[in-house]
Structures are given as structure tokens and as C-alpha cells.
């Protein structure tokens, strides 16, 4: 595992990478060309907000498996380019939330009480408060745009100042608003009309870019205070400058001026604007958390494990990941069997979740099934990130369905693979503490604990077949660990699933396939 750190992270993060056995190069001062020349040697790249991870870089990054963003926003990373190449993008959305929320409060206080301006006069040996009268927070109405992790923390802290809290976030439930004690505004304009102070805490997306612009400022109260510790561009800077000039906005506190890391924002020229250089996560505690977390996530991704904060995967919280881990392994196992038992091209995959598993985040389990399905036949990298993309590119339709009720098992996953001429089914379950079981293949019922090496044979259900199978495997020095037999009595057919301790040679497999009564035999590797 070779990792390039192109923007500095906490030393504890580097130590975490080294302890996991990675080779780490910390090179924060590379030019763009030097980065492009070097990236082809690395499996992982860790960046912050100043490195553009785009198509130009991907074309050079022939070994790249994961990009780690030490921080929250990923607008400097081309997500589509990463996903189609199977490159996992991870970030650290939880690691700096307290620091970002506290800086918001700090900027709000500094802005409302003119703290930097007052200090500047006193440092110049001038005792003068003229023209710098502050305003109190108590009794004021603060409008929060974005009630996610940071916005929620800001709301709870501002309540202790005796403020009225209103919020706008169409993706947060009414229940969450009530839990936080925040009055929900259905329209952004309604929030702008009602608030004395505006603070934004939404991620930067196509939808939110420029969400606070000229029309929103026209709806605002005169003398509005604006705080932005989220991302540059969420508040349109030209519109904000105009609102400052016409006195609609009286004060601004901003941590994310346009043009970073260059100090070129026109907001720097206003005396009633307090500006900091994107310092929201710049505390010792946050940096240690960010460094350690991004290191752990990069290592997990390089090891092929599911990562909770993978941005180009379904969102999973850590506790949810623990709940689905065994099912991910089961799903991948079920998927791997098809192309080792069948050769026909897949047209459709139907996945049915029944019982307890139906209540979980099954979309990631479906990705595991697709990963297992395509891995045996493709040379290209197949992982949780690009499994869906590969399915679409091959014209494979994928459907999911769920049923809460089930007989015989607490939980069951059934995968039906539809090809031009036939349907293949396989089912599995999880027992106890993550014990996997294959319980059905093409209508034959079993209770098989899958192993790395297995032999699966369909045969005519008659005496002597099993005995000859054991004899020939013994001659081939293959030790049988377990054997399960499923029967279709009406068809006089049976299927054997043998878990074995070592691979089966082509010669031994040919001998087994030649046993009278054996319809077909397959060596399977999980």
C-alpha cells in the first residue's frame, strides 16, 4: 500500500498509515506537474481542498484505488471520473464538526461585537470605541440554512444565548426540527424575511451553489448579519458585496472567501466584515481526528473493506456498517458462484431480501452481490464503487425487492440471475455471529458453510456416485472437509456441495466429471 499525502495532515494520521504497513510519502509542496508525474506510483492519494483531483490526474493515476479528502467538502474531486474507474472517495464529515460549529459562534460574536476592529485600534494605542457599537444576540432570530451535523450543533449552542432559531433544510424531517427546537421554514425567502442573523451550513452542490443570491437579499431584513463557515459560493459573493453596499447587510463573518488560497476577495476591503482563511477545522483536536480518521478509511479501502464515509457509495453510519458486514460477505459469496457454475451472459439480476435483512441498508449488499458476480470474469477492478456502473455498461438490469415475513429462517437473501435461456437461483442466510450459510442452489436445498475451495456437482440420484467422488478426490490428494447433498426426488437428480482443503487440479476435475451419473462438476473458488 503506497500512499501519497499531497496536503499536510496531522502527524497522528501519518503514524496510523505507517502502523498499518503502508509506505507513506508526505509531499505537500509538489507543483501540479510534479504531482501528475508522481501519481502513477501510488495506490492512494490524501488531499485537502487545494488539490484538483480531476480527469487530468486520473489518466496518470494508473494504480489509484482511493482518494482520501481530509475534511468534509469534496468539490475539488471529480466524483464521476473516480466512480467509473472504481476509485473510492472517502472523507471525514464528522471529525471537524465541533470545531466548525465553534468557529461559527466565534465569528458571530466577533462580528456582532466588532472584536477584531476594536482590538486593531487598541493595538495601535488608540482608545476609541466610536462607530463600533455592537449588537446583542439575546432575543434575535437566527436563520440556519442546512440543519445537518454542523448546523444542528450551531442551533443547540445558540439556544443557550436566548436566541430564536429558525431553519431551512428540505432534506431534514419535521421530527428532527422539533427535536432540535428549531422552527421550520418551508421556503428560503420566508427564512430571509424573518431572521436577523443568517448562517449557512449546507454542503456545496449544484443545488446549493449560489443559493443565497440577489433575490434572497432583496427579501431580507435591513441590517442583516451574514455568517458563512460552510463553503465559498453558497452565498453569492457579488450579491453579498452589493447587499453590503446598499446597507441590506450590516455585518459579515466569513471563513470561506472566494479565491482561496489567494486573498483576492472584495470582502477584504470592508471594515464591517470579519474574515478568516478557511480555519473552521483548524484546531488541534479536529486535525488529529481528521488525520487519524482519513488514514483509517484509506487503509480500509485499500484492504477492500466497506468504508462508512465513502462518498461515492450509499451512506452508511458506523453502526449500520457493523450490522451489514456479514451480509456483505454473504452477498459477495452468492454473486461469485454464478459465472463459476454457468457460462451464459447475464441479462438481469433480481435480488430478494426477506426477514430481518429487509430492514437494513440493502443497497450496499446488492453492490456486494454485483461485485462478486463480475469479479471472476473481468480483468478490470471491480469493487463496491463501480459495480453498478459495470452492470449498466454490460446491459444488466438489477432489481431489489423486500419482504418482511419469511418461514424457516430469520433472514434470507435470494439472487436470481436471468440469462437468455435459463434462470439460476442461489440463496443464503446468516446465523448467529456472522456465520454464513448457502441454503439453496437452483432449487436444491443445503446448509453449507462456504469455504475458499468448493466442489459443486450435479448428478443422477443413484447409488455409487458419492463413493466414486470421494475415491477420485482422494487419489488427487484433495481432502474433503464437509459434504452436503440436496435432492430433487421427482427428477431423480441430486447436487453435491463439497468444501475441500485445497484447490482441485484440472486433471482431477476431469476424472470427477467422467464418473458415471455426474451431469456436471465445477471447482469453485470463493
Short mmCIF file of C-alpha atoms in Angstrom, two decimals:
data_model
loop_
_atom_site.label_atom_id
_atom_site.label_comp_id
_atom_site.label_asym_id
_atom_site.label_seq_id
_atom_site.Cartn_x
_atom_site.Cartn_y
_atom_site.Cartn_z
CA UNK A 1 0.00 0.00 0.00
CA UNK A 2 1.71 3.14 -1.24
CA UNK A 3 0.13 6.43 -0.12
CA UNK A 4 0.87 9.97 -1.29
CA UNK A 5 -0.13 12.78 1.08
CA UNK A 6 -0.20 15.89 -1.13
CA UNK A 7 -1.51 18.27 1.56
CA UNK A 8 -0.40 18.11 5.17
CA UNK A 9 -2.37 16.06 7.70
CA UNK A 10 -1.75 15.60 11.41
CA UNK A 11 1.28 13.52 12.34
CA UNK A 12 -1.01 11.06 14.11
CA UNK A 13 -2.64 10.35 10.75
CA UNK A 14 0.71 9.58 9.13
CA UNK A 15 1.58 7.34 12.08
CA UNK A 16 -1.70 5.44 11.62
CA UNK A 17 -0.83 4.78 7.97
CA UNK A 18 2.67 3.57 8.84
CA UNK A 19 1.41 1.32 11.64
CA UNK A 20 -0.91 -0.36 9.13
CA UNK A 21 2.08 -1.24 6.97
CA UNK A 22 1.68 1.44 4.29
CA UNK A 23 4.55 3.22 2.57
CA UNK A 24 3.84 6.93 3.01
CA UNK A 25 5.25 9.92 1.14
CA UNK A 26 4.26 13.31 2.56
CA UNK A 27 4.86 15.86 -0.20
CA UNK A 28 2.76 18.99 0.42
CA UNK A 29 4.76 21.28 -1.86
CA UNK A 30 4.53 19.45 -5.18
CA UNK A 31 3.81 21.52 -8.26
CA UNK A 32 0.90 20.37 -10.42
CA UNK A 33 3.27 18.81 -12.93
CA UNK A 34 5.26 17.08 -10.22
CA UNK A 35 2.04 15.62 -8.82
CA UNK A 36 0.98 14.38 -12.26
CA UNK A 37 4.39 12.82 -12.83
CA UNK A 38 4.37 11.07 -9.45
CA UNK A 39 0.76 9.88 -9.03
CA UNK A 40 1.17 6.79 -11.21
CA UNK A 41 3.23 5.12 -8.48
CA UNK A 42 0.58 5.36 -5.75
CA UNK A 43 -2.40 3.30 -4.61
CA UNK A 44 -3.90 6.11 -2.51
CA UNK A 45 -3.90 9.90 -2.50
CA UNK A 46 -4.76 12.04 0.51
CA UNK A 47 -5.69 15.67 -0.18
CA UNK A 48 -7.41 18.60 1.48
CA UNK A 49 -9.18 21.34 -0.52
CA UNK A 50 -6.41 22.72 -2.74
CA UNK A 51 -5.54 19.69 -4.88
CA UNK A 52 -7.68 19.25 -8.00
CA UNK A 53 -8.40 15.54 -8.40
CA UNK A 54 -9.76 15.53 -11.94
CA UNK A 55 -9.64 13.73 -15.28
CA UNK A 56 -6.13 15.01 -15.96
CA UNK A 57 -4.92 13.35 -12.75
CA UNK A 58 -6.96 10.15 -13.19
CA UNK A 59 -5.35 9.49 -16.58
CA UNK A 60 -1.96 9.41 -14.88
CA UNK A 61 -3.10 7.57 -11.74
CA UNK A 62 -2.97 4.02 -13.12
CA UNK A 63 -2.70 2.40 -9.66
CA UNK A 64 -5.01 4.70 -7.74
CA UNK A 65 -7.66 2.88 -5.68
CA UNK A 66 -8.73 5.50 -3.16
CA UNK A 67 -8.74 9.29 -2.74
CA UNK A 68 -8.98 10.49 0.86
CA UNK A 69 -10.27 14.01 1.47
CA UNK A 70 -9.02 15.15 4.88
CA UNK A 71 -12.10 17.22 5.64
CA UNK A 72 -15.71 17.39 4.56
CA UNK A 73 -16.31 19.02 1.15
CA UNK A 74 -15.29 17.11 -1.99
CA UNK A 75 -15.95 19.76 -4.64
CA UNK A 76 -12.27 19.58 -5.71
CA UNK A 77 -12.70 15.89 -6.62
CA UNK A 78 -14.27 14.67 -9.88
CA UNK A 79 -16.69 12.07 -8.49
CA UNK A 80 -17.88 10.71 -11.84
CA UNK A 81 -14.34 10.06 -13.02
CA UNK A 82 -13.49 8.28 -9.78
CA UNK A 83 -16.63 6.14 -9.76
CA UNK A 84 -16.33 4.82 -13.31
CA UNK A 85 -12.74 3.80 -12.55
CA UNK A 86 -13.68 2.09 -9.29
CA UNK A 87 -11.73 4.65 -7.24
CA UNK A 88 -13.23 5.06 -3.79
CA UNK A 89 -13.53 8.62 -2.47
CA UNK A 90 -13.65 8.96 1.31
CA UNK A 91 -13.88 11.99 3.57
CA UNK A 92 -14.17 12.86 7.26
CA UNK A 93 -17.52 14.61 7.73
CA UNK A 94 -17.71 14.00 11.48
CA UNK A 95 -14.14 14.80 12.52
CA UNK A 96 -14.24 18.59 12.49
CA UNK A 97 -17.92 19.34 13.15
CA UNK A 98 -17.37 20.68 16.67
CA UNK A 99 -14.52 22.93 15.53
CA UNK A 100 -16.56 24.26 12.61
CA UNK A 101 -19.57 24.93 14.83
CA UNK A 102 -17.43 26.70 17.44
CA UNK A 103 -15.79 28.90 14.79
CA UNK A 104 -19.28 29.85 13.58
CA UNK A 105 -20.13 31.00 17.09
CA UNK A 106 -16.78 32.77 17.36
CA UNK A 107 -17.25 34.62 14.07
CA UNK A 108 -20.79 35.55 15.06
CA UNK A 109 -19.64 37.06 18.34
CA UNK A 110 -16.63 38.76 16.72
CA UNK A 111 -18.85 40.21 14.01
CA UNK A 112 -21.67 41.39 16.26
CA UNK A 113 -19.29 42.92 18.83
CA UNK A 114 -16.65 44.25 16.37
CA UNK A 115 -13.94 42.44 18.31
CA UNK A 116 -11.22 42.48 15.57
CA UNK A 117 -11.81 46.17 14.81
CA UNK A 118 -11.71 47.16 18.48
CA UNK A 119 -8.52 45.18 19.04
CA UNK A 120 -6.91 46.77 15.98
CA UNK A 121 -7.50 50.28 17.39
CA UNK A 122 -6.16 49.36 20.79
CA UNK A 123 -3.08 47.67 19.29
CA UNK A 124 -2.47 50.98 17.53
CA UNK A 125 -2.56 52.61 21.01
CA UNK A 126 -5.90 54.31 20.27
CA UNK A 127 -8.58 54.01 22.98
CA UNK A 128 -11.67 54.66 20.85
CA UNK A 129 -14.96 52.77 20.51
CA UNK A 130 -16.63 55.36 18.27
CA UNK A 131 -18.56 53.89 15.36
CA UNK A 132 -18.12 50.31 16.62
CA UNK A 133 -21.21 49.78 18.74
CA UNK A 134 -22.12 46.12 18.87
CA UNK A 135 -25.40 44.21 19.00
CA UNK A 136 -26.58 41.54 21.44
CA UNK A 137 -27.56 38.03 20.40
CA UNK A 138 -30.25 37.55 23.04
CA UNK A 139 -33.74 37.85 21.58
CA UNK A 140 -32.50 37.94 17.99
CA UNK A 141 -33.75 35.46 15.38
CA UNK A 142 -31.07 33.38 13.68
CA UNK A 143 -31.85 31.60 10.43
CA UNK A 144 -29.86 28.44 9.80
CA UNK A 145 -29.65 27.15 6.23
CA UNK A 146 -28.70 23.47 6.45
CA UNK A 147 -29.56 21.56 9.60
CA UNK A 148 -27.11 18.71 9.22
CA UNK A 149 -24.30 17.82 11.61
CA UNK A 150 -22.75 21.29 11.95
CA UNK A 151 -25.99 23.23 11.61
CA UNK A 152 -27.53 21.16 14.41
CA UNK A 153 -24.59 21.87 16.72
CA UNK A 154 -24.82 25.59 15.97
CA UNK A 155 -28.56 25.54 16.72
CA UNK A 156 -28.13 23.90 20.14
CA UNK A 157 -25.36 26.30 21.11
CA UNK A 158 -27.21 29.43 20.00
CA UNK A 159 -30.27 28.44 22.02
CA UNK A 160 -28.17 28.98 25.15
CA UNK A 161 -27.78 32.63 24.07
CA UNK A 162 -31.55 33.06 24.30
CA UNK A 163 -31.99 33.32 20.54
CA UNK A 164 -34.97 32.33 18.43
CA UNK A 165 -33.88 29.62 15.99
CA UNK A 166 -35.48 29.10 12.59
CA UNK A 167 -34.18 26.85 9.85
CA UNK A 168 -34.45 25.87 6.20
CA UNK A 169 -33.50 22.40 5.01
CA UNK A 170 -35.86 20.49 2.68
CA UNK A 171 -33.99 17.24 3.32
CA UNK A 172 -34.38 17.18 7.11
CA UNK A 173 -37.56 15.74 8.62
CA UNK A 174 -40.06 17.73 10.67
CA UNK A 175 -39.30 15.37 13.56
CA UNK A 176 -35.65 16.41 13.52
CA UNK A 177 -36.60 20.10 13.53
CA UNK A 178 -38.88 19.53 16.53
CA UNK A 179 -36.20 17.54 18.34
CA UNK A 180 -33.76 20.43 17.96
CA UNK A 181 -36.36 23.04 18.89
CA UNK A 182 -35.98 24.80 15.55
CA UNK A 183 -38.92 26.36 13.71
CA UNK A 184 -39.02 25.01 10.16
CA UNK A 185 -39.40 27.37 7.22
CA UNK A 186 -40.67 25.73 4.03
CA UNK A 187 -39.23 28.44 1.77
CA UNK A 188 -35.83 30.10 1.89
CA UNK A 189 -37.42 33.51 1.23
CA UNK A 190 -39.58 33.09 4.35
CA UNK A 191 -36.46 32.47 6.41
CA UNK A 192 -34.71 35.53 4.92
CA UNK A 193 -37.68 37.76 5.80
CA UNK A 194 -37.75 36.59 9.41
CA UNK A 195 -34.11 36.37 10.52
CA UNK A 196 -31.80 39.00 11.99
CA UNK A 197 -28.77 36.74 11.53
CA UNK A 198 -28.18 34.25 8.69
CA UNK A 199 -25.72 31.37 8.94
CA UNK A 200 -25.22 28.69 6.26
CA UNK A 201 -24.19 25.09 6.91
CA UNK A 202 -25.11 23.23 3.76
CA UNK A 203 -22.68 21.29 1.55
CA UNK A 204 -21.66 22.85 -1.73
CA UNK A 205 -23.55 21.13 -4.55
CA UNK A 206 -25.10 22.16 -7.86
CA UNK A 207 -28.31 22.79 -5.95
CA UNK A 208 -26.78 24.90 -3.18
CA UNK A 209 -24.20 26.85 -5.19
CA UNK A 210 -25.36 30.48 -5.08
CA UNK A 211 -28.45 29.55 -3.07
CA UNK A 212 -28.16 32.90 -1.26
CA UNK A 213 -28.16 35.49 -4.02
CA UNK A 214 -29.67 38.83 -5.05
CA UNK A 215 -33.31 37.76 -4.77
CA UNK A 216 -32.75 36.35 -1.30
CA UNK A 217 -31.06 39.55 -0.12
CA UNK A 218 -33.95 41.58 -1.53
CA UNK A 219 -36.27 39.60 0.75
CA UNK A 220 -34.04 40.11 3.79
CA UNK A 221 -34.46 42.44 6.75
CA UNK A 222 -32.42 45.62 6.67
CA UNK A 223 -29.28 45.27 8.79
CA UNK A 224 -28.88 41.51 8.33
CA UNK A 225 -25.80 39.77 9.77
CA UNK A 226 -24.40 37.06 7.48
CA UNK A 227 -22.11 34.24 8.66
CA UNK A 228 -20.61 31.67 6.29
CA UNK A 229 -18.36 28.93 7.63
CA UNK A 230 -19.53 26.36 5.05
CA UNK A 231 -18.11 26.72 1.54
CA UNK A 232 -17.33 29.60 -0.80
CA UNK A 233 -20.05 30.23 -3.36
CA UNK A 234 -23.04 29.11 -1.31
CA UNK A 235 -23.53 32.79 -0.59
CA UNK A 236 -23.04 34.56 -3.91
CA UNK A 237 -20.17 36.92 -3.22
CA UNK A 238 -21.14 39.58 -5.78
CA UNK A 239 -24.66 39.69 -4.34
CA UNK A 240 -23.23 39.91 -0.81
CA UNK A 241 -20.97 42.81 -1.77
CA UNK A 242 -23.94 44.62 -3.29
CA UNK A 243 -26.01 43.96 -0.14
CA UNK A 244 -23.19 45.42 1.99
CA UNK A 245 -23.01 48.48 -0.21
CA UNK A 246 -26.75 49.19 -0.04
CA UNK A 247 -26.82 48.51 3.74
CA UNK A 248 -29.15 45.48 3.47
CA UNK A 249 -26.34 43.54 5.15
CA UNK A 250 -24.78 45.33 8.08
CA UNK A 251 -22.12 42.83 9.16
CA UNK A 252 -20.45 39.74 7.73
CA UNK A 253 -18.37 36.99 9.29
CA UNK A 254 -16.89 34.63 6.71
CA UNK A 255 -14.40 31.78 6.85
CA UNK A 256 -14.59 30.86 3.16
CA UNK A 257 -13.94 33.86 0.90
CA UNK A 258 -13.82 33.28 -2.85
CA UNK A 259 -10.46 32.61 -4.48
CA UNK A 260 -8.83 30.66 -1.67
CA UNK A 261 -6.00 30.17 -1.05
CA UNK A 262 -5.39 33.59 -2.65
CA UNK A 263 -6.52 36.66 -0.70
CA UNK A 264 -8.40 38.32 -3.55
CA UNK A 265 -11.96 38.57 -2.25
CA UNK A 266 -13.52 42.07 -2.42
CA UNK A 267 -14.95 41.40 1.07
CA UNK A 268 -11.45 42.06 2.46
CA UNK A 269 -11.94 45.77 1.70
CA UNK A 270 -14.95 46.21 4.03
CA UNK A 271 -14.37 47.32 7.63
CA UNK A 272 -17.60 45.65 8.77
CA UNK A 273 -16.51 42.20 7.52
CA UNK A 274 -14.59 39.75 9.70
CA UNK A 275 -12.69 37.24 7.56
CA UNK A 276 -10.71 34.11 8.43
CA UNK A 277 -8.74 31.91 5.98
CA UNK A 278 -10.84 28.71 5.99
CA UNK A 279 -9.95 27.91 9.59
CA UNK A 280 -13.12 26.02 10.52
CA UNK A 281 -11.28 22.75 11.08
CA UNK A 282 -8.04 24.32 12.25
CA UNK A 283 -7.91 23.11 15.85
CA UNK A 284 -5.52 20.55 17.27
CA UNK A 285 -8.36 18.24 18.21
CA UNK A 286 -10.03 18.44 14.80
CA UNK A 287 -6.79 17.97 12.90
CA UNK A 288 -5.86 14.91 14.95
CA UNK A 289 -9.34 13.48 14.39
CA UNK A 290 -9.25 14.25 10.67
CA UNK A 291 -5.76 12.78 10.21
CA UNK A 292 -6.48 9.57 12.09
CA UNK A 293 -9.91 9.08 10.52
CA UNK A 294 -8.78 9.63 6.92
CA UNK A 295 -5.83 7.29 7.48
CA UNK A 296 -8.08 4.55 8.84
CA UNK A 297 -10.54 4.96 5.97
CA UNK A 298 -7.82 4.88 3.31
CA UNK A 299 -6.36 1.69 4.79
CA UNK A 300 -9.82 0.07 4.98
CA UNK A 301 -10.49 0.98 1.34
CA UNK A 302 -7.12 -0.41 0.21
CA UNK A 303 -7.92 -3.66 2.01
CA UNK A 304 -11.19 -3.93 0.11
CA UNK A 305 -13.39 -3.28 3.13
CA UNK A 306 -16.58 -1.22 3.16
CA UNK A 307 -15.93 2.31 4.45
CA UNK A 308 -18.67 4.28 6.27
CA UNK A 309 -17.63 7.64 4.80
CA UNK A 310 -17.18 6.56 1.18
CA UNK A 311 -18.70 9.50 -0.67
CA UNK A 312 -19.44 7.62 -3.92
CA UNK A 313 -21.23 4.79 -2.11
CA UNK A 314 -24.55 4.63 -0.26
CA UNK A 315 -24.19 6.48 3.03
CA UNK A 316 -23.58 4.18 5.98
CA UNK A 317 -23.10 5.17 9.58
CA UNK A 318 -20.60 3.14 11.56
CA UNK A 319 -23.30 1.25 13.47
CA UNK A 320 -25.11 0.44 10.21
CA UNK A 321 -21.88 -0.88 8.72
CA UNK A 322 -21.44 -3.27 11.63
CA UNK A 323 -24.96 -4.57 11.09
CA UNK A 324 -24.42 -5.36 7.38
CA UNK A 325 -20.81 -6.63 7.43
CA UNK A 326 -21.73 -10.33 7.46
CA UNK A 327 -24.34 -9.74 4.73
CA UNK A 328 -21.76 -8.03 2.54
CA UNK A 329 -19.59 -11.12 2.74
CA UNK A 330 -22.59 -13.36 2.07
CA UNK A 331 -23.70 -11.25 -0.89
CA UNK A 332 -20.26 -11.35 -2.48
CA UNK A 333 -20.13 -15.14 -1.99
CA UNK A 334 -23.54 -15.64 -3.61
CA UNK A 335 -22.53 -13.45 -6.55
CA UNK A 336 -19.24 -15.27 -7.13
CA UNK A 337 -20.88 -18.62 -7.76
CA UNK A 338 -22.82 -17.81 -10.93
CA UNK A 339 -20.04 -17.50 -13.51
CA UNK A 340 -18.18 -20.40 -11.91
CA UNK A 341 -21.23 -22.62 -12.44
CA UNK A 342 -22.76 -21.09 -15.58
CA UNK A 343 -21.37 -19.54 -18.76
CA UNK A 344 -24.34 -17.69 -20.24
CA UNK A 345 -24.26 -13.89 -20.34
CA UNK A 346 -26.37 -12.24 -17.65
CA UNK A 347 -29.34 -10.15 -18.72
CA UNK A 348 -30.95 -9.41 -15.36
CA UNK A 349 -30.24 -9.84 -11.65
CA UNK A 350 -33.19 -9.96 -9.26
CA UNK A 351 -32.39 -9.74 -5.54
CA UNK A 352 -34.96 -10.57 -2.88
CA UNK A 353 -34.35 -9.68 0.77
CA UNK A 354 -36.59 -11.40 3.30
CA UNK A 355 -36.83 -11.26 7.07
CA UNK A 356 -34.51 -9.18 9.26
CA UNK A 357 -32.15 -8.21 6.44
CA UNK A 358 -35.00 -6.35 4.71
CA UNK A 359 -34.84 -3.69 7.44
CA UNK A 360 -31.15 -2.94 6.75
CA UNK A 361 -29.45 -0.73 4.14
CA UNK A 362 -29.66 -3.38 1.41
CA UNK A 363 -28.33 -1.22 -1.43
CA UNK A 364 -24.75 -1.89 -0.30
CA UNK A 365 -25.45 -5.62 -0.08
CA UNK A 366 -26.65 -5.51 -3.67
CA UNK A 367 -23.34 -3.87 -4.59
CA UNK A 368 -21.52 -6.73 -2.87
CA UNK A 369 -23.54 -9.25 -4.93
CA UNK A 370 -22.65 -7.45 -8.17
CA UNK A 371 -19.00 -7.21 -7.11
CA UNK A 372 -18.93 -10.97 -6.57
CA UNK A 373 -20.78 -11.61 -9.84
CA UNK A 374 -18.37 -9.74 -12.11
CA UNK A 375 -15.03 -10.32 -10.36
CA UNK A 376 -14.41 -13.84 -11.75
CA UNK A 377 -14.77 -12.73 -15.39
CA UNK A 378 -13.29 -9.22 -15.54
CA UNK A 379 -9.66 -8.19 -15.50
CA UNK A 380 -10.59 -4.64 -14.54
CA UNK A 381 -11.02 -3.68 -10.91
CA UNK A 382 -14.49 -4.46 -9.57
CA UNK A 383 -15.49 -3.03 -6.21
CA UNK A 384 -18.40 -1.51 -4.35
CA UNK A 385 -17.89 1.79 -6.15
CA UNK A 386 -18.10 0.72 -9.77
CA UNK A 387 -20.15 -2.50 -9.54
CA UNK A 388 -23.35 -0.67 -10.57
CA UNK A 389 -21.53 1.14 -13.38
CA UNK A 390 -20.19 -2.17 -14.72
CA UNK A 391 -23.65 -3.75 -14.58
CA UNK A 392 -25.12 -0.86 -16.59
CA UNK A 393 -22.28 -0.92 -19.11
CA UNK A 394 -22.94 -4.63 -19.72
CA UNK A 395 -26.69 -4.09 -20.09
CA UNK A 396 -27.50 -5.98 -16.91
CA UNK A 397 -30.71 -4.86 -15.20
CA UNK A 398 -30.69 -5.01 -11.41
CA UNK A 399 -33.82 -5.04 -9.24
CA UNK A 400 -34.28 -5.22 -5.48
CA UNK A 401 -37.35 -6.29 -3.55
CA UNK A 402 -38.09 -6.87 0.12
CA UNK A 403 -40.45 -8.98 2.20
CA UNK A 404 -40.60 -8.71 5.98
CA UNK A 405 -42.19 -12.14 6.52
CA UNK A 406 -40.37 -15.42 5.98
CA UNK A 407 -40.71 -19.07 7.00
CA UNK A 408 -37.86 -21.30 8.29
CA UNK A 409 -35.23 -18.55 8.53
CA UNK A 410 -34.87 -15.27 10.38
CA UNK A 411 -33.33 -13.75 7.29
CA UNK A 412 -32.75 -14.83 3.68
CA UNK A 413 -31.19 -13.37 0.54
CA UNK A 414 -32.16 -14.90 -2.80
CA UNK A 415 -30.36 -13.96 -6.01
CA UNK A 416 -31.96 -14.85 -9.34
CA UNK A 417 -29.69 -14.48 -12.35
CA UNK A 418 -31.58 -14.40 -15.63
CA UNK A 419 -29.80 -15.22 -18.90
CA UNK A 420 -31.18 -15.72 -22.39
CA UNK A 421 -32.07 -19.37 -21.96
CA UNK A 422 -32.32 -20.06 -18.23
CA UNK A 423 -32.68 -18.79 -14.69
CA UNK A 424 -30.18 -19.50 -11.93
CA UNK A 425 -31.05 -19.05 -8.26
CA UNK A 426 -28.98 -19.12 -5.11
CA UNK A 427 -29.99 -18.28 -1.55
CA UNK A 428 -28.07 -17.65 1.64
CA UNK A 429 -28.53 -16.62 5.23
CA UNK A 430 -26.51 -15.54 8.26
CA UNK A 431 -26.61 -17.43 11.55
CA UNK A 432 -25.53 -16.21 14.99
CA UNK A 433 -22.44 -14.02 14.99
CA UNK A 434 -21.82 -13.78 11.29
CA UNK A 435 -21.91 -17.46 10.29
CA UNK A 436 -22.66 -17.66 6.56
CA UNK A 437 -24.78 -20.40 5.00
CA UNK A 438 -25.66 -21.25 1.42
CA UNK A 439 -29.08 -22.85 1.71
CA UNK A 440 -30.24 -23.24 -1.90
CA UNK A 441 -28.83 -23.55 -5.42
CA UNK A 442 -31.25 -23.94 -8.34
CA UNK A 443 -33.91 -25.47 -6.12
CA UNK A 444 -31.57 -27.87 -4.30
CA UNK A 445 -31.61 -27.24 -0.55
CA UNK A 446 -28.46 -27.31 1.62
CA UNK A 447 -26.90 -25.96 4.78
CA UNK A 448 -23.38 -25.19 3.56
CA UNK A 449 -20.83 -23.05 5.36
CA UNK A 450 -18.90 -21.75 2.31
CA UNK A 451 -15.14 -22.22 2.25
CA UNK A 452 -12.40 -20.81 -0.01
CA UNK A 453 -12.39 -24.03 -2.07
CA UNK A 454 -15.51 -25.99 -3.01
CA UNK A 455 -16.58 -28.64 -5.50
CA UNK A 456 -20.18 -28.50 -6.73
CA UNK A 457 -21.55 -31.37 -8.81
CA UNK A 458 -24.99 -32.18 -10.15
CA UNK A 459 -25.69 -35.87 -10.69
CA UNK A 460 -28.28 -38.56 -11.31
CA UNK A 461 -29.55 -39.66 -7.93
CA UNK A 462 -28.35 -43.26 -7.87
CA UNK A 463 -26.06 -45.44 -5.71
CA UNK A 464 -22.28 -45.29 -6.07
CA UNK A 465 -21.81 -41.75 -7.31
CA UNK A 466 -20.82 -40.27 -3.95
CA UNK A 467 -18.40 -43.12 -3.22
CA UNK A 468 -16.59 -42.72 -6.53
CA UNK A 469 -16.39 -38.97 -5.97
CA UNK A 470 -14.63 -39.49 -2.63
CA UNK A 471 -12.26 -42.07 -4.09
CA UNK A 472 -11.15 -39.91 -7.02
CA UNK A 473 -10.64 -36.84 -4.85
CA UNK A 474 -8.53 -38.96 -2.51
CA UNK A 475 -6.41 -40.10 -5.46
CA UNK A 476 -5.99 -36.43 -6.39
CA UNK A 477 -4.86 -35.68 -2.81
CA UNK A 478 -7.88 -33.46 -2.18
CA UNK A 479 -9.21 -33.69 1.37
CA UNK A 480 -12.97 -33.32 1.84
CA UNK A 481 -13.90 -31.15 4.82
CA UNK A 482 -17.71 -31.38 4.56
CA UNK A 483 -20.28 -32.64 2.12
CA UNK A 484 -23.91 -31.58 1.71
CA UNK A 485 -26.42 -33.28 -0.59
CA UNK A 486 -29.56 -31.71 -2.00
CA UNK A 487 -32.09 -33.88 -3.81
CA UNK A 488 -34.97 -33.48 -6.25
CA UNK A 489 -36.60 -36.85 -5.78
CA UNK A 490 -39.21 -36.38 -8.50
CA UNK A 491 -36.50 -35.60 -11.06
CA UNK A 492 -34.11 -38.26 -9.72
CA UNK A 493 -31.46 -35.57 -9.56
CA UNK A 494 -29.12 -34.51 -6.77
CA UNK A 495 -26.46 -31.88 -6.17
CA UNK A 496 -23.36 -32.29 -4.01
CA UNK A 497 -21.57 -29.34 -2.43
CA UNK A 498 -18.20 -30.31 -1.00
CA UNK A 499 -15.98 -27.96 0.97
CA UNK A 500 -12.37 -29.00 0.46
CA UNK A 501 -8.99 -28.08 1.91
CA UNK A 502 -7.09 -27.33 -1.32
CA UNK A 503 -7.57 -26.47 -4.99
CA UNK A 504 -8.65 -29.17 -7.47
CA UNK A 505 -6.38 -29.76 -10.47
CA UNK A 506 -7.84 -29.79 -13.99
CA UNK A 507 -6.90 -33.45 -14.27
CA UNK A 508 -8.75 -34.42 -11.08
CA UNK A 509 -11.77 -32.34 -12.13
CA UNK A 510 -11.87 -34.18 -15.47
CA UNK A 511 -11.77 -37.54 -13.66
CA UNK A 512 -14.62 -36.44 -11.39
CA UNK A 513 -16.64 -35.19 -14.34
CA UNK A 514 -16.22 -38.56 -16.02
CA UNK A 515 -17.91 -40.52 -13.20
CA UNK A 516 -20.99 -42.30 -14.49
CA UNK A 517 -24.01 -40.34 -13.33
CA UNK A 518 -22.24 -37.00 -12.95
CA UNK A 519 -24.05 -34.43 -15.11
CA UNK A 520 -21.56 -31.65 -14.46
CA UNK A 521 -18.93 -30.80 -11.88
CA UNK A 522 -17.35 -27.43 -11.10
CA UNK A 523 -14.44 -26.38 -8.94
CA UNK A 524 -15.42 -23.13 -7.19
CA UNK A 525 -13.12 -20.64 -5.52
CA UNK A 526 -14.56 -18.06 -3.13
#
